[in-house]
GROMACS .gro file of C-alpha atoms in nm:
model
  221
    1MET     CA    1   5.439  10.689  10.665
    2ARG     CA    2   5.682  10.921  10.621
    3GLU     CA    3   5.874  10.732  10.913
    4ILE     CA    4   5.826  10.385  10.761
    5LEU     CA    5   5.983  10.586  10.373
    6GLY     CA    6   6.231  10.647  10.589
    7ARG     CA    7   6.332  10.366  10.741
    8ARG     CA    8   6.302  10.173  10.418
    9ARG     CA    9   6.557  10.460  10.273
   10ARG     CA   10   6.829  10.397  10.505
   11LEU     CA   11   6.791   9.978  10.456
   12LEU     CA   12   6.799  10.018  10.088
   13SER     CA   13   7.138  10.255  10.141
   14GLN     CA   14   7.324   9.976  10.238
   15ARG     CA   15   7.436   9.586  10.129
   16GLY     CA   16   7.372   9.258  10.326
   17ASP     CA   17   7.745   9.288  10.467
   18GLY     CA   18   7.654   9.671  10.587
   19MET     CA   19   7.882   9.818  10.316
   20PRO     CA   20   7.700  10.122  10.170
   21GLU     CA   21   7.554  10.052   9.816
   22LEU     CA   22   7.733  10.103   9.552
   23ILE     CA   23   7.509  10.381   9.431
   24ASP     CA   24   7.625  10.594   9.713
   25ALA     CA   25   7.989  10.551   9.583
   26ALA     CA   26   7.890  10.629   9.249
   27LEU     CA   27   7.733  10.918   9.343
   28THR     CA   28   8.043  11.047   9.546
   29CYS     CA   29   8.252  10.998   9.261
   30ALA     CA   30   8.071  11.148   9.009
   31THR     CA   31   7.828  11.467   9.162
   32LYS     CA   32   8.038  11.518   9.465
   33TRP     CA   33   8.457  11.419   9.267
   34GLN     CA   34   8.292  11.507   8.894
   35TRP     CA   35   8.433  11.178   8.812
   36PRO     CA   36   8.314  11.026   8.518
   37VAL     CA   37   8.202  10.677   8.576
   38LEU     CA   38   7.939  10.384   8.390
   39PRO     CA   39   7.884  10.078   8.577
   40GLY     CA   40   8.078   9.842   8.417
   41ALA     CA   41   7.966   9.434   8.327
   42PRO     CA   42   8.003   9.259   8.671
   43ALA     CA   43   8.151   8.868   8.728
   44ASP     CA   44   7.931   8.563   8.720
   45PRO     CA   45   7.746   8.550   9.052
   46GLU     CA   46   7.800   8.195   9.012
   47GLY     CA   47   8.132   8.135   8.934
   48ARG     CA   48   8.339   8.481   8.969
   49SER     CA   49   8.614   8.368   8.754
   50ARG     CA   50   8.334   8.391   8.473
   51CYS     CA   51   8.216   8.703   8.353
   52THR     CA   52   7.829   8.824   8.248
   53CYS     CA   53   7.942   8.960   7.925
   54PRO     CA   54   7.935   8.723   7.601
   55ASP     CA   55   8.351   8.711   7.558
   56PRO     CA   56   8.344   8.353   7.690
   57GLY     CA   57   8.793   8.383   7.795
   58CYS     CA   58   8.702   8.735   7.926
   59THR     CA   59   8.996   8.804   8.131
   60MET     CA   60   8.821   9.078   8.322
   61PRO     CA   61   8.553   8.993   8.475
   62GLY     CA   62   8.383   9.282   8.670
   63ALA     CA   63   8.607   9.530   8.564
   64HIS     CA   64   8.565   9.656   8.202
   65PRO     CA   65   8.247   9.822   8.108
   66PHE     CA   66   8.031   9.629   7.811
   67ASP     CA   67   7.676   9.798   7.772
   68PRO     CA   68   7.674  10.103   7.763
   69GLY     CA   69   8.027  10.130   7.665
   70LEU     CA   70   8.257  10.334   7.782
   71LEU     CA   71   8.182  10.700   7.614
   72ALA     CA   72   7.896  10.635   7.791
   73ALA     CA   73   8.070  10.788   8.098
   74THR     CA   74   7.917  11.065   8.308
   75THR     CA   75   7.862  11.293   8.609
   76ASP     CA   76   7.480  11.341   8.577
   77ASP     CA   77   7.359  11.205   8.899
   78ARG     CA   78   7.016  11.088   8.737
   79MET     CA   79   7.188  10.879   8.485
   80VAL     CA   80   7.436  10.729   8.802
   81ARG     CA   81   7.110  10.668   8.957
   82TRP     CA   82   6.896  10.518   8.726
   83TRP     CA   83   7.221  10.282   8.632
   84TRP     CA   84   7.242  10.184   8.954
   85THR     CA   85   6.875  10.129   9.073
   86GLN     CA   86   6.839   9.915   8.737
   87ARG     CA   87   7.169   9.722   8.857
   88PRO     CA   88   7.297   9.767   9.177
   89ALA     CA   89   7.541   9.535   9.230
   90ALA     CA   90   7.748   9.696   8.898
   91PRO     CA   91   8.067   9.741   8.954
   92ILE     CA   92   8.169  10.127   8.950
   93ILE     CA   93   8.408  10.210   8.640
   94LEU     CA   94   8.604  10.513   8.647
   95ALA     CA   95   8.676  10.616   8.244
   96THR     CA   96   9.011  10.786   8.308
   97GLY     CA   97   9.194  11.077   8.185
   98ASP     CA   98   9.058  11.432   8.004
   99LYS     CA   99   8.942  11.560   8.376
  100ALA     CA  100   8.915  11.235   8.545
  101PRO     CA  101   9.239  11.084   8.723
  102CYS     CA  102   9.463  10.857   8.543
  103ALA     CA  103   9.664  10.589   8.709
  104VAL     CA  104  10.016  10.386   8.701
  105SER     CA  105   9.918  10.033   8.837
  106LEU     CA  106  10.108   9.749   8.889
  107PRO     CA  107  10.104   9.407   9.122
  108ALA     CA  108   9.975   9.407   9.478
  109ARG     CA  109  10.350   9.337   9.630
  110ALA     CA  110  10.608   9.586   9.404
  111ALA     CA  111  10.334   9.841   9.447
  112ALA     CA  112  10.313   9.842   9.822
  113GLN     CA  113  10.729   9.839   9.815
  114ALA     CA  114  10.705  10.180   9.612
  115LEU     CA  115  10.406  10.295   9.837
  116VAL     CA  116  10.689  10.232  10.148
  117GLU     CA  117  10.923  10.443   9.860
  118LEU     CA  118  10.755  10.700   9.758
  119ASP     CA  119  10.640  10.784  10.116
  120ALA     CA  120  11.013  10.796  10.270
  121ALA     CA  121  11.074  11.002   9.946
  122GLY     CA  122  10.820  11.238  10.160
  123LEU     CA  123  10.626  11.257   9.780
  124ARG     CA  124  10.248  11.364   9.860
  125LEU     CA  125  10.039  11.069   9.729
  126GLY     CA  126   9.704  11.069   9.690
  127PRO     CA  127   9.399  10.823   9.634
  128VAL     CA  128   9.563  10.404   9.590
  129VAL     CA  129   9.281  10.161   9.467
  130ALA     CA  130   9.374   9.832   9.556
  131ALA     CA  131   9.249   9.489   9.371
  132PRO     CA  132   9.387   9.180   9.498
  133ALA     CA  133   9.644   9.127   9.225
  134ARG     CA  134   9.739   9.511   9.140
  135TRP     CA  135   9.725   9.825   9.335
  136ALA     CA  136   9.626  10.184   9.061
  137ILE     CA  137   9.787  10.477   9.208
  138LEU     CA  138   9.622  10.783   9.087
  139VAL     CA  139   9.769  11.027   8.888
  140LYS     CA  140   9.696  11.360   8.747
  141PRO     CA  141   9.546  11.328   8.328
  142TYR     CA  142   9.819  11.330   8.109
  143SER     CA  143   9.896  11.304   7.716
  144MET     CA  144  10.053  11.035   7.537
  145GLU     CA  145  10.320  11.267   7.405
  146GLN     CA  146  10.347  11.352   7.788
  147LEU     CA  147  10.366  10.971   7.889
  148GLY     CA  148  10.581  10.880   7.553
  149GLU     CA  149  10.848  11.109   7.641
  150LEU     CA  150  10.839  11.031   8.005
  151LEU     CA  151  10.899  10.650   7.920
  152TYR     CA  152  11.164  10.706   7.612
  153ALA     CA  153  11.373  10.826   7.866
  154LYS     CA  154  11.396  10.505   8.067
  155ASP     CA  155  11.620  10.240   7.968
  156TYR     CA  156  11.381   9.914   8.048
  157VAL     CA  157  10.982   9.969   8.103
  158PRO     CA  158  10.919   9.648   8.272
  159GLY     CA  159  10.583   9.529   8.091
  160SER     CA  160  10.363   9.463   8.406
  161LEU     CA  161  10.411   9.856   8.467
  162ARG     CA  162  10.027   9.966   8.297
  163PHE     CA  163   9.935  10.370   8.266
  164HIS     CA  164   9.506  10.401   8.250
  165GLY     CA  165   9.553  10.702   8.044
  166GLU     CA  166   9.250  10.871   7.848
  167GLY     CA  167   9.087  10.646   7.634
  168GLY     CA  168   9.088  10.413   7.946
  169TYR     CA  169   8.892  10.261   8.270
  170LEU     CA  170   8.972  10.127   8.611
  171ALA     CA  171   8.726   9.999   8.857
  172LEU     CA  172   8.654  10.166   9.148
  173PRO     CA  173   8.568  10.058   9.522
  174PRO     CA  174   8.343   9.901   9.662
  175SER     CA  175   8.291   9.675   9.358
  176LEU     CA  176   8.278   9.335   9.343
  177THR     CA  177   8.519   9.192   9.025
  178GLY     CA  178   8.652   8.804   8.959
  179GLN     CA  179   8.976   8.837   9.156
  180GLY     CA  180   8.820   9.008   9.468
  181ASP     CA  181   8.717   9.305   9.648
  182ILE     CA  182   8.843   9.646   9.499
  183ARG     CA  183   8.925   9.837   9.806
  184TRP     CA  184   9.092  10.170   9.893
  185GLU     CA  185   9.451  10.120   9.982
  186ARG     CA  186   9.485  10.524  10.007
  187ALA     CA  187   9.114  10.665  10.048
  188PRO     CA  188   9.049  11.028   9.924
  189LEU     CA  189   9.028  11.234  10.239
  190PRO     CA  190   8.639  11.240  10.403
  191GLY     CA  191   8.476  11.584  10.271
  192SER     CA  192   8.751  11.635  10.007
  193ALA     CA  193   8.516  11.789   9.695
  194SER     CA  194   8.790  11.628   9.447
  195PRO     CA  195   9.070  11.426   9.590
  196TRP     CA  196   9.418  11.559   9.544
  197VAL     CA  197   9.656  11.327   9.304
  198PRO     CA  198  10.025  11.370   9.200
  199ASP     CA  199  10.200  11.416   8.863
  200VAL     CA  200  10.271  11.104   8.721
  201GLU     CA  201  10.637  11.221   8.679
  202ALA     CA  202  10.677  11.146   9.036
  203VAL     CA  203  10.573  10.848   9.058
  204VAL     CA  204  10.722  10.627   8.745
  205ASP     CA  205  11.103  10.655   8.824
  206THR     CA  206  11.002  10.466   9.173
  207VAL     CA  207  10.749  10.193   9.050
  208VAL     CA  208  11.000  10.159   8.721
  209ASP     CA  209  11.269  10.126   9.010
  210VAL     CA  210  11.034   9.887   9.213
  211LEU     CA  211  10.913   9.671   8.938
  212THR     CA  212  11.303   9.581   8.770
  213ARG     CA  213  11.501   9.516   9.148
  214THR     CA  214  11.217   9.302   9.245
  215GLY     CA  215  11.195   9.131   8.895
  216VAL     CA  216  10.811   9.160   8.830
  217SER     CA  217  10.865   9.267   8.498
  218ALA     CA  218  10.652   9.023   8.308
  219PRO     CA  219  10.342   9.135   8.210
  220GLU     CA  220  10.016   9.003   8.484
  221LEU     CA  221   9.667   9.042   8.545
   0.00000   0.00000   0.00000
């Protein structure tokens, strides 16, 4: 009986494509890294460009919280287990800010170039989240005042640059959204208690410069 139960747990711990269950990733974020998470509204399985939330014009299917709302994000393992047991396909949504990382996101092509330049400058980067259209560089929590002062010093801030700070959110791997799979472009180091992330000041100059030079300045999804 014990062997049968063990086999069932192993089968349940994998998705049909062999990837770890979302529940495993959600528990790692919440209990190991102490990042508050909650389940998002999944994309419609019959048409991923549509969301299962009530908004027929939703532009972020599978990449935003709905029920429960963002304030429900938690690091409690029992709550996380219950959520993903009930909704095993739900995307993992990180509540950014406070004690969790914030993020700077930009269109994927420009982001790839920014990583090359940040690496060349010798900057130590932490995890980078990649969606098909946009990548997000995780950074240390920052306040709106800190961000405001940082951006005020810039002559120009491209509209395609987004900041995920306190009160914001970000879909984490291995979620599946309407745009496609969310993956790690730079994965957290295996076994790390909590992934290291740089200060926001360390990355903003480079991403603004790359976006300005490449002309990717208009708002994009």
